[in-house]
PDB file of C-alpha atoms in Angstrom:
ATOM      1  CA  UNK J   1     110.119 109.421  59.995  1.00 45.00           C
ATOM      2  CA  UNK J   2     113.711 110.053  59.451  1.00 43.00           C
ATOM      3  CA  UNK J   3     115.063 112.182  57.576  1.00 45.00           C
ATOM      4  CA  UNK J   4     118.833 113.328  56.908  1.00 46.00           C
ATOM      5  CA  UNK J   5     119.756 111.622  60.216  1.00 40.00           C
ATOM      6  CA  UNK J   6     117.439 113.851  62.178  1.00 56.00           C
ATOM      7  CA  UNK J   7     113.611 112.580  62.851  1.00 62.00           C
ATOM      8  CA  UNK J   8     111.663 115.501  62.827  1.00 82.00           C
ATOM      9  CA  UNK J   9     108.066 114.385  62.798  1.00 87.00           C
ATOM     10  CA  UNK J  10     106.926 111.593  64.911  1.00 93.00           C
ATOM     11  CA  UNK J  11     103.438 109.652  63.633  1.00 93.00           C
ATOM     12  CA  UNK J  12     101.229 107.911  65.985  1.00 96.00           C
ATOM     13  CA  UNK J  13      98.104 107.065  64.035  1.00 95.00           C
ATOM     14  CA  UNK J  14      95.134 106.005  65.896  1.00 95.00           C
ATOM     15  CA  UNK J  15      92.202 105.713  62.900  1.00 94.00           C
ATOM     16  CA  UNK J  16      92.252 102.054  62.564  1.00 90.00           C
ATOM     17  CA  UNK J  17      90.317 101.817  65.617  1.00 87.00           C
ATOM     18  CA  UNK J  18      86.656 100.106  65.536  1.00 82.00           C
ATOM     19  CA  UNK J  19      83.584  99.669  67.697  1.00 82.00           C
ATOM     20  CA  UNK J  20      81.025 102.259  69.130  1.00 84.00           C
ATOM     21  CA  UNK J  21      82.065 106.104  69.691  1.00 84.00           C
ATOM     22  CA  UNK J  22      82.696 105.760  73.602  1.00 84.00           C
ATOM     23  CA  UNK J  23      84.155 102.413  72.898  1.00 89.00           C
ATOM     24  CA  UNK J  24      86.991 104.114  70.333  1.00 90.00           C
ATOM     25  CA  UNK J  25      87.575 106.682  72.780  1.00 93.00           C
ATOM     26  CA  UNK J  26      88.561 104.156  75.026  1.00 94.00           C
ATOM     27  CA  UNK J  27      90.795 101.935  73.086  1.00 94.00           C
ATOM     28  CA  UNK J  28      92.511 105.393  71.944  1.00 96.00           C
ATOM     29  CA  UNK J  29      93.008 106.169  75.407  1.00 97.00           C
ATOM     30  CA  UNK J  30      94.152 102.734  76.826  1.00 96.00           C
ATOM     31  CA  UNK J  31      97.160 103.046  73.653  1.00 96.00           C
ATOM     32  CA  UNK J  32      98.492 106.586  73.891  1.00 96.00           C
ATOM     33  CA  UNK J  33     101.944 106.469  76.056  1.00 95.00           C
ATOM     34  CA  UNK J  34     103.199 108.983  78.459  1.00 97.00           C
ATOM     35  CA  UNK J  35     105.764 110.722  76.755  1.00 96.00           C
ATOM     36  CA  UNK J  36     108.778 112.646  78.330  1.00 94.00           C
ATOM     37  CA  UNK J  37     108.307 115.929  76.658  1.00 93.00           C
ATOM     38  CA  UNK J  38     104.276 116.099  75.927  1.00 96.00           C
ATOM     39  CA  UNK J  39     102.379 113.892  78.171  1.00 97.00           C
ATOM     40  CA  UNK J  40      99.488 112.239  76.657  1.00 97.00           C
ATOM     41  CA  UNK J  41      99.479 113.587  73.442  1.00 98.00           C
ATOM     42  CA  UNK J  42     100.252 117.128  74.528  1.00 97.00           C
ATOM     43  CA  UNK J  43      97.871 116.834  78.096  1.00 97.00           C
ATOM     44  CA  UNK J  44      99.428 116.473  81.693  1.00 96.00           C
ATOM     45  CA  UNK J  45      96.878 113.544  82.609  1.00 97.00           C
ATOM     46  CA  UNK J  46      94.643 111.149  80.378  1.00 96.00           C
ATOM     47  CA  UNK J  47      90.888 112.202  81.690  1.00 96.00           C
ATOM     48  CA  UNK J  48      92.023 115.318  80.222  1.00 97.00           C
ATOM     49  CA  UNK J  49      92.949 114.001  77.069  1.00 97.00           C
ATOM     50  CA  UNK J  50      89.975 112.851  77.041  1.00 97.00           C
ATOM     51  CA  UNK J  51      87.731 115.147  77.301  1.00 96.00           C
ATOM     52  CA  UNK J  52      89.785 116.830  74.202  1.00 97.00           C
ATOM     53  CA  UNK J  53      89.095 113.542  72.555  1.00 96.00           C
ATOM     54  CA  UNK J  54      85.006 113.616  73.045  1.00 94.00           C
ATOM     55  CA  UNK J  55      84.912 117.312  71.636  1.00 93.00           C
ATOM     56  CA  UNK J  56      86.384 116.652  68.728  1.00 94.00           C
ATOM     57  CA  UNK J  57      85.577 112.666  67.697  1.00 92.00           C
ATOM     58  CA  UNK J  58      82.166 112.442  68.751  1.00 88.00           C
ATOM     59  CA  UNK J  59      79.527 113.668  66.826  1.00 81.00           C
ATOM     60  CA  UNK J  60      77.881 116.969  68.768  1.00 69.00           C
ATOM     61  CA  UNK J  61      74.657 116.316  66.800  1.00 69.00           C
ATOM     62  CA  UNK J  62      74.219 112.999  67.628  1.00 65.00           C
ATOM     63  CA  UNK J  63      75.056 111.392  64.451  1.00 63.00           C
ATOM     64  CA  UNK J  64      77.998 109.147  65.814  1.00 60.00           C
ATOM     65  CA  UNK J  65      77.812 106.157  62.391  1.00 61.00           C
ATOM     66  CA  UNK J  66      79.586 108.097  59.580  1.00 62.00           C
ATOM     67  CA  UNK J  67      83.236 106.921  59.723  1.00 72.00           C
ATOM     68  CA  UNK J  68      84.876 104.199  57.238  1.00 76.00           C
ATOM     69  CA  UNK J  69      88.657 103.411  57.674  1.00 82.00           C
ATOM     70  CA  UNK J  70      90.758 101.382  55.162  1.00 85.00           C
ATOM     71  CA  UNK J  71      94.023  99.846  55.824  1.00 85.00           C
ATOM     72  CA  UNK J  72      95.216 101.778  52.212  1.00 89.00           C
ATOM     73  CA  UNK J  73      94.211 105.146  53.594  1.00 93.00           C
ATOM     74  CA  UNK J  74      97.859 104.521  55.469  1.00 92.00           C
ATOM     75  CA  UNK J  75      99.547 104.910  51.808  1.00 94.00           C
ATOM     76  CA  UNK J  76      98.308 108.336  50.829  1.00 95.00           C
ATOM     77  CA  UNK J  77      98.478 109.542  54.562  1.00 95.00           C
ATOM     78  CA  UNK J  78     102.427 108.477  54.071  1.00 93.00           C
ATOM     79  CA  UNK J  79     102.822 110.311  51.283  1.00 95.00           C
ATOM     80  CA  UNK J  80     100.571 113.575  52.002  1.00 95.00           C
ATOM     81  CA  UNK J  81     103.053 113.640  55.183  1.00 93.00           C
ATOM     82  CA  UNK J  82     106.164 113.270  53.764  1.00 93.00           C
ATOM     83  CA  UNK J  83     105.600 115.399  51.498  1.00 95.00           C
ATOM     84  CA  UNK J  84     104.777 118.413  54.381  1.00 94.00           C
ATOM     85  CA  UNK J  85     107.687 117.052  55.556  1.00 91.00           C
ATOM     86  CA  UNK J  86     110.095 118.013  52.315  1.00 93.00           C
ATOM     87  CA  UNK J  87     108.676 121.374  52.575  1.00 95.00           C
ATOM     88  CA  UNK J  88     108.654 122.330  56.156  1.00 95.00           C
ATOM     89  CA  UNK J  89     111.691 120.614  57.854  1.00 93.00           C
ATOM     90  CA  UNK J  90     113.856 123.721  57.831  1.00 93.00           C
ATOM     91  CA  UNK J  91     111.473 125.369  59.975  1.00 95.00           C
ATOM     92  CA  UNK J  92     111.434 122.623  62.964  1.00 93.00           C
ATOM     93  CA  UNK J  93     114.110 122.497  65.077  1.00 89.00           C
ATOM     94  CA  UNK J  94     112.618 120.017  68.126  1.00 91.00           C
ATOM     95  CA  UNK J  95     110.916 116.821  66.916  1.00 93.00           C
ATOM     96  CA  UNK J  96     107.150 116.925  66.155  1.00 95.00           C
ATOM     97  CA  UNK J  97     104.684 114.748  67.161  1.00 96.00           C
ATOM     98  CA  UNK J  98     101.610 114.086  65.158  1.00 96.00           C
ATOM     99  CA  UNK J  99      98.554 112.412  66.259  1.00 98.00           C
ATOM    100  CA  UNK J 100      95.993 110.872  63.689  1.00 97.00           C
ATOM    101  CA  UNK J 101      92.236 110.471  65.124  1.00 97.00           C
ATOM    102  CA  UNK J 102      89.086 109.461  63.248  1.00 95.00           C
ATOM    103  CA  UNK J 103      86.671 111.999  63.879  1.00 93.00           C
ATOM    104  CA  UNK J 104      82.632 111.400  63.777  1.00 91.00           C
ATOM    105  CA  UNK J 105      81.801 114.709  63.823  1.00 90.00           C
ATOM    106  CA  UNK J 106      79.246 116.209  61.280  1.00 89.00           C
ATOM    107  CA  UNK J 107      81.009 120.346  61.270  1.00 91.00           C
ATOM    108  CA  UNK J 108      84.038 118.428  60.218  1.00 92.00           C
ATOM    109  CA  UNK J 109      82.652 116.545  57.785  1.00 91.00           C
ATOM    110  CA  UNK J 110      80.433 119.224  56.005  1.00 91.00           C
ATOM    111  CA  UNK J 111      82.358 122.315  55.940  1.00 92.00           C
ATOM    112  CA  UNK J 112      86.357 121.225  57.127  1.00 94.00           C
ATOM    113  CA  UNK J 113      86.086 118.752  54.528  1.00 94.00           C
ATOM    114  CA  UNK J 114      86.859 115.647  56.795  1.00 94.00           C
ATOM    115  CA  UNK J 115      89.666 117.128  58.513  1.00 97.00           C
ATOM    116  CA  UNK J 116      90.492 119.338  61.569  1.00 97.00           C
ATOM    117  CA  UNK J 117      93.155 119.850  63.712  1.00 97.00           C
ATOM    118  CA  UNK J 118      94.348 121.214  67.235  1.00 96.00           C
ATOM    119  CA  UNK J 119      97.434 121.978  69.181  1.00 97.00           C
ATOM    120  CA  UNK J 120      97.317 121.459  72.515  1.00 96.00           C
ATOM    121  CA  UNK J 121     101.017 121.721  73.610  1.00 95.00           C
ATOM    122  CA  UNK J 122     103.952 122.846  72.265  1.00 93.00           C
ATOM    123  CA  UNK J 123     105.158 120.200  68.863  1.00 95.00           C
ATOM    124  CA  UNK J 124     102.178 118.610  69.721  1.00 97.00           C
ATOM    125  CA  UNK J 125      99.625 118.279  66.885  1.00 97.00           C
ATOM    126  CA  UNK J 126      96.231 116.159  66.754  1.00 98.00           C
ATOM    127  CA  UNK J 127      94.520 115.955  63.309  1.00 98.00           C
ATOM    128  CA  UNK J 128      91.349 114.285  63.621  1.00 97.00           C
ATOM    129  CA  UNK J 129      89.945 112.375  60.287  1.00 96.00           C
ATOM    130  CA  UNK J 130      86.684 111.653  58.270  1.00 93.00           C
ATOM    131  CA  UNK J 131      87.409 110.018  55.227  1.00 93.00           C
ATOM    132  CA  UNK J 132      85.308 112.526  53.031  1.00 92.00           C
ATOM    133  CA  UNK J 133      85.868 113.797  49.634  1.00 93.00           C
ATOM    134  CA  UNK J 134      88.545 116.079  49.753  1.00 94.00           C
ATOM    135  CA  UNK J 135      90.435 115.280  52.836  1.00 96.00           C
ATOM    136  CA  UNK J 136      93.506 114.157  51.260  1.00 96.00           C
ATOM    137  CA  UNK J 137      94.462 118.193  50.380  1.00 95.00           C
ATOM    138  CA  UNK J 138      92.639 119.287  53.780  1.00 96.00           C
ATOM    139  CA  UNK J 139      95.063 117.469  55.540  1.00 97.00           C
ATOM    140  CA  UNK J 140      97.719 118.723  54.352  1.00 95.00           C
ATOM    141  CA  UNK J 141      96.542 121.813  54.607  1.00 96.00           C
ATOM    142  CA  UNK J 142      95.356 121.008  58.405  1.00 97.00           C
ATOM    143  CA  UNK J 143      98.650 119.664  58.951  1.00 97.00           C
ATOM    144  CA  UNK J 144     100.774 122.998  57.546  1.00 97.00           C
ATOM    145  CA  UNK J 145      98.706 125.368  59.659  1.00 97.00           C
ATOM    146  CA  UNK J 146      98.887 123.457  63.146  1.00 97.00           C
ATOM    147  CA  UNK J 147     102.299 123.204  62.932  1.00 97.00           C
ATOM    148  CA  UNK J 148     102.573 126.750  62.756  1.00 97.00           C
ATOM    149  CA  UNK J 149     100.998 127.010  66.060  1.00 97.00           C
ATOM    150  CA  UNK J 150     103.273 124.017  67.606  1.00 97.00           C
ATOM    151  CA  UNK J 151     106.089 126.149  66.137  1.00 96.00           C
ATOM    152  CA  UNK J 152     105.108 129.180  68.077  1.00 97.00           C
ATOM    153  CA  UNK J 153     105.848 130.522  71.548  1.00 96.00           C
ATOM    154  CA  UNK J 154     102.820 132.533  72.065  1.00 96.00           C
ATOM    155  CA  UNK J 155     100.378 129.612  71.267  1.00 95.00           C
ATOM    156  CA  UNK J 156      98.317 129.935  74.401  1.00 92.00           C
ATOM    157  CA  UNK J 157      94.940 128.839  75.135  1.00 88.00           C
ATOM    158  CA  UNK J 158      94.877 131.719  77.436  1.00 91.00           C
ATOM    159  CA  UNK J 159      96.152 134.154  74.700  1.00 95.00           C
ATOM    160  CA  UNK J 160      93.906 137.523  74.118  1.00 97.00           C
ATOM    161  CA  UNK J 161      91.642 137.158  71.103  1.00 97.00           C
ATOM    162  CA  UNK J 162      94.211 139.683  69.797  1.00 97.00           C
ATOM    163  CA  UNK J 163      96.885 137.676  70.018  1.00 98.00           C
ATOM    164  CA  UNK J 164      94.885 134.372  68.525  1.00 97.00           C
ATOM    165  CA  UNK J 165      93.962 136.624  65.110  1.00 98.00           C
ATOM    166  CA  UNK J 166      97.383 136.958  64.825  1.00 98.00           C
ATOM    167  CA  UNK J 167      98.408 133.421  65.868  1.00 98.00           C
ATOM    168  CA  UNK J 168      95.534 132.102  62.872  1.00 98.00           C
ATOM    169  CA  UNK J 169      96.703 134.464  60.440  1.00 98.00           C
ATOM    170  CA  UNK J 170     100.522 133.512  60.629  1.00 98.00           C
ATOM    171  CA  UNK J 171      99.026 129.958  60.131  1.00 98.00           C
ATOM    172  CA  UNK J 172      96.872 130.406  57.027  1.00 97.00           C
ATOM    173  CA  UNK J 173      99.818 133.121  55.964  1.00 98.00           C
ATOM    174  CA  UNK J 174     102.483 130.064  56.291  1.00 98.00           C
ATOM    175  CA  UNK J 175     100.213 127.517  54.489  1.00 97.00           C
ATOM    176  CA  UNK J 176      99.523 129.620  51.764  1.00 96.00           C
ATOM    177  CA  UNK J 177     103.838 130.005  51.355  1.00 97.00           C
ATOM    178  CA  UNK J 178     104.335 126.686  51.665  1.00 97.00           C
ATOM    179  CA  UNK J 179     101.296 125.368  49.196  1.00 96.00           C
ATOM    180  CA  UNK J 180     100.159 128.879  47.288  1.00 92.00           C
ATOM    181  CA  UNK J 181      97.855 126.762  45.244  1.00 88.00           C
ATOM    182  CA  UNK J 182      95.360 126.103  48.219  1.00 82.00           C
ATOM    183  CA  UNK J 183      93.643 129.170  50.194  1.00 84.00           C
ATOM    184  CA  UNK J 184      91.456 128.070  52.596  1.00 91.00           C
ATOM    185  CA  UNK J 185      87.487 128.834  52.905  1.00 91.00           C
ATOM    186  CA  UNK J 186      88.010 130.543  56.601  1.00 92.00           C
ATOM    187  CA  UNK J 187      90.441 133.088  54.466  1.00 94.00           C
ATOM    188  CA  UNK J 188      87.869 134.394  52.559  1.00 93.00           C
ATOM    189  CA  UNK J 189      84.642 134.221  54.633  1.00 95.00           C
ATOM    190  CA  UNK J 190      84.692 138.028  54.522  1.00 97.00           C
ATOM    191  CA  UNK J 191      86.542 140.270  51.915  1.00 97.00           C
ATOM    192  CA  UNK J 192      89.624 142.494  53.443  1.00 96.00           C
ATOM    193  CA  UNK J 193      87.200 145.800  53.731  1.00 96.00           C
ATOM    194  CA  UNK J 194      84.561 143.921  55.743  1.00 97.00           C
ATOM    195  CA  UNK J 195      87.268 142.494  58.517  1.00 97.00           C
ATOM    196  CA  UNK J 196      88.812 145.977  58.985  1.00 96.00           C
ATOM    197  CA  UNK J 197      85.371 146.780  60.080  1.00 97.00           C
ATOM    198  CA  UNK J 198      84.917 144.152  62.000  1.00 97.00           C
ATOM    199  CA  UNK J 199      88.531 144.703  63.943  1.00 96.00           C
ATOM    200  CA  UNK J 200      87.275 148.504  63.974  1.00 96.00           C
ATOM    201  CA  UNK J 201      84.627 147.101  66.532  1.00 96.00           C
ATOM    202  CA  UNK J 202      86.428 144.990  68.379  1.00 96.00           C
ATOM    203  CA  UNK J 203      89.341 146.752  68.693  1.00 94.00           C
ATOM    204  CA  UNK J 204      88.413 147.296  72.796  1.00 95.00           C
ATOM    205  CA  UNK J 205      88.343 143.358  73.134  1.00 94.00           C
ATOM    206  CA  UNK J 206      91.798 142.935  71.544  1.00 96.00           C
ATOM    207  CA  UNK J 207      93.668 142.014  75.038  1.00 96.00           C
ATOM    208  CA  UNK J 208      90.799 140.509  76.838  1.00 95.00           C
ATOM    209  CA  UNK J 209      90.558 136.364  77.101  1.00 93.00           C
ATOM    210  CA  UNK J 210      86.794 136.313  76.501  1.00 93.00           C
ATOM    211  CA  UNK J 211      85.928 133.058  75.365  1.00 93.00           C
ATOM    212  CA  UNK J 212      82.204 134.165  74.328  1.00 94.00           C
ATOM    213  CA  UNK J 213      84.047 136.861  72.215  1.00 95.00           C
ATOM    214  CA  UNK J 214      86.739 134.752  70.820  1.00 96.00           C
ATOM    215  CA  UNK J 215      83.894 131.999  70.074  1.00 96.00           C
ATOM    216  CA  UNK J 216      81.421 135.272  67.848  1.00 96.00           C
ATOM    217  CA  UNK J 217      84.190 136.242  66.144  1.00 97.00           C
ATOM    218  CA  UNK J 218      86.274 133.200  64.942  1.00 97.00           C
ATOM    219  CA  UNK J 219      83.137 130.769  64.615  1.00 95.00           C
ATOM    220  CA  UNK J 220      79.651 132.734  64.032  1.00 94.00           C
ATOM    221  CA  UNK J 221      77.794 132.109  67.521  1.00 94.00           C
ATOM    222  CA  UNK J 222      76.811 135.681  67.394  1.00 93.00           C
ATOM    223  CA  UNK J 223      76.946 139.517  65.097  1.00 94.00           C
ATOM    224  CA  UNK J 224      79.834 138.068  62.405  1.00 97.00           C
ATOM    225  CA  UNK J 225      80.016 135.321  59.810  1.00 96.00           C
ATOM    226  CA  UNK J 226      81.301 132.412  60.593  1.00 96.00           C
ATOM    227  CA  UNK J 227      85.321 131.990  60.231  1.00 97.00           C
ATOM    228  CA  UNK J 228      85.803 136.105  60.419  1.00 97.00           C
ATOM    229  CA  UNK J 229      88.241 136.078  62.539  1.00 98.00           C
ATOM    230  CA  UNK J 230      90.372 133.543  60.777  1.00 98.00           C
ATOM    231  CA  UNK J 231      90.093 136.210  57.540  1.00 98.00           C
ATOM    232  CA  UNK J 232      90.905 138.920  59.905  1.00 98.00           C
ATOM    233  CA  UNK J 233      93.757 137.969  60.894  1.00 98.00           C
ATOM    234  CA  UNK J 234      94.751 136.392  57.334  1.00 98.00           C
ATOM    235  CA  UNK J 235      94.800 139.734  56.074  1.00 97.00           C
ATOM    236  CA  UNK J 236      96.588 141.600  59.319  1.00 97.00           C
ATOM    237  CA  UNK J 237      99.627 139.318  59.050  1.00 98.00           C
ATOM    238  CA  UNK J 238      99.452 139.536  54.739  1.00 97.00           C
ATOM    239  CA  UNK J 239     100.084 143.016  55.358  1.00 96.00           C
ATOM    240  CA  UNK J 240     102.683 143.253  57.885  1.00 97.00           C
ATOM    241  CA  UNK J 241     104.515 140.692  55.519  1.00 97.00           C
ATOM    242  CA  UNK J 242     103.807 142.830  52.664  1.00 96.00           C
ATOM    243  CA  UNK J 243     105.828 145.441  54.604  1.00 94.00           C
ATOM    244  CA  UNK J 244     109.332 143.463  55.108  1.00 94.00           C
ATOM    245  CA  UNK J 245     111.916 143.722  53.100  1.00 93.00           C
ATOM    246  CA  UNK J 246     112.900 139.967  53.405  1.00 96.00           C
ATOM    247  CA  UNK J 247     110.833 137.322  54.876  1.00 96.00           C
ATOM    248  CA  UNK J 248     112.387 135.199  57.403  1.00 97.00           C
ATOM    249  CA  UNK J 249     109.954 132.158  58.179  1.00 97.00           C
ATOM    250  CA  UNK J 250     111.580 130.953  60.814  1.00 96.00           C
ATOM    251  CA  UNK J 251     111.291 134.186  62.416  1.00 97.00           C
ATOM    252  CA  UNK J 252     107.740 135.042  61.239  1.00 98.00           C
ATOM    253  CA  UNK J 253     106.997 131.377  63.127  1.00 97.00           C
ATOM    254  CA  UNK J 254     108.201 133.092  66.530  1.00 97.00           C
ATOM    255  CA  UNK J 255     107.224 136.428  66.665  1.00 97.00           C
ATOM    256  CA  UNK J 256     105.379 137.727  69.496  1.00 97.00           C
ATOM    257  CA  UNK J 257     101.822 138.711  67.792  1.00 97.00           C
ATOM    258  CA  UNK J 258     101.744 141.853  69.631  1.00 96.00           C
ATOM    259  CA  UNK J 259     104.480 143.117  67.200  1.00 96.00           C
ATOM    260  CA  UNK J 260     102.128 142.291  64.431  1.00 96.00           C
ATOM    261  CA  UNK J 261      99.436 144.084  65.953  1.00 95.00           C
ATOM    262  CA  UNK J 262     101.103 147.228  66.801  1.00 93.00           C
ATOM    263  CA  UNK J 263     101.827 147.542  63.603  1.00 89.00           C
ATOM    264  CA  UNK J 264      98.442 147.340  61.791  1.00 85.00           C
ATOM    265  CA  UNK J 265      97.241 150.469  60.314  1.00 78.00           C
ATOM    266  CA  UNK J 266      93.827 151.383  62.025  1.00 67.00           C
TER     267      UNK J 266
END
């Protein structure tokens, strides 16, 4: 998609692909190129694209039927994207790449609203689709806060859980600047008194890479609600913006999330 002589997102949609689940894993696979800068779609090698590609399409519950595509789904995904792209280009310096999956599975459907999203690499997004009611302003949404974390430096799958707070609350922070009209659920699964004692607990684990933690606290397999830690950090990196005199996006984008949790109040 070009804009003022400069492309800054790059599309490769992938949803208008039919057959059985393992089948449209397979088709997916046998298109996606080998790009210079990201691989395939943000992954060194394709088995391990692919295993990214069966957590997140098929259906963990077993329920692999529920996905319809239509060809004029293309038309409001064109305009849902260029309209991210009006409001974030001044942001994005290296070109983008965006990769559109269907998505089977039933979390997605029920409580993300049809729509999820990961960032494997660095401008690499994948936003993986159910056409459910709702998931035209999801993706947007979905679209905003990944590319917050292909934006970012310090978007490491081997980050501290410390450092991932942070990371989620500079995305939900950015989405809600760039559309102010949408907060998302995960923002307010707990109120701003229950996630400072929530941090107050888990303060110790703050600079450990534990997945079992990260997993209790951002996504309820254990003591705390499901989505806390996305509210937790919502409301660590509302505050430190709360505290600057100017807000600088582009910088916000970039800064190392141990600044932001020094700087907390506990």
């Amino acid at each position: 998609m070009e804009n003022k002589n400069k492309i800054s997102f790059e599309m490769h949609n992938y949803l208008d692909v039919e057959g059985d689940p393992d089948e449209v894993i397979n088709k997916i696979l046998r298109k996606i190129p080998d790009l210079d800068d990201i691989g395939y779609a943000g992954h060194l090698e394709r088995k391990w694209l692919k295993m990214t590609l069966e957590r997140l399409i098929l259906d963990k519950d077993g329920d692999n039927q529920q996905f319809s595509y239509k060809k004029e789904f293309n038309k409001k995904i064109k305009l849902i994207s260029d309209e991210v792209i009006n409001k974030c280009e001044k942001y994005i310096e290296d070109r983008i790449h965006i990769f559109l999956f269907p998505t089977l599975d039933k979390f997605a459907r029920e409580r993300m609203k049809g729509v999820s999203g990961y960032c494997p690499w660095k401008n690499t997004i994948l936003i993986f689709i159910n056409f459910v009611k709702g998931w035209e302003n999801q993706l947007k949404e979905t679209i905003v806060h990944e590319l917050a974390h292909a934006l970012s430096p310090f978007a490491e799958h081997d980050a501290p859980l410390g450092h991932w707070l942070i990371l989620e609350g500079i995305a939900e922070n950015f989405k809600d600047f760039i559309f102010p009209e949408c907060q998302s659920d995960w923002t307010k699964a707990i109120s701003e008194e229950e996630s400072k004692e929530i941090l107050a607990e888990i303060k110790h684990f703050l600079h450990e890479n534990d997945f079992e933690k990260y997993s209790e606290v951002f996504f309820g397999t254990g003591k705390y609600a499901l989505w806390s830690g996305y509210s937790i950090g919502y409301f660590l990196v509302k505050k430190y913006l709360e505290k600057q005199k100017t807000i600088n996006w582009k910088e916000v984008l970039k800064v190392n999330p141990e600044e932001i949790l020094e700087s907390r109040d506990d």
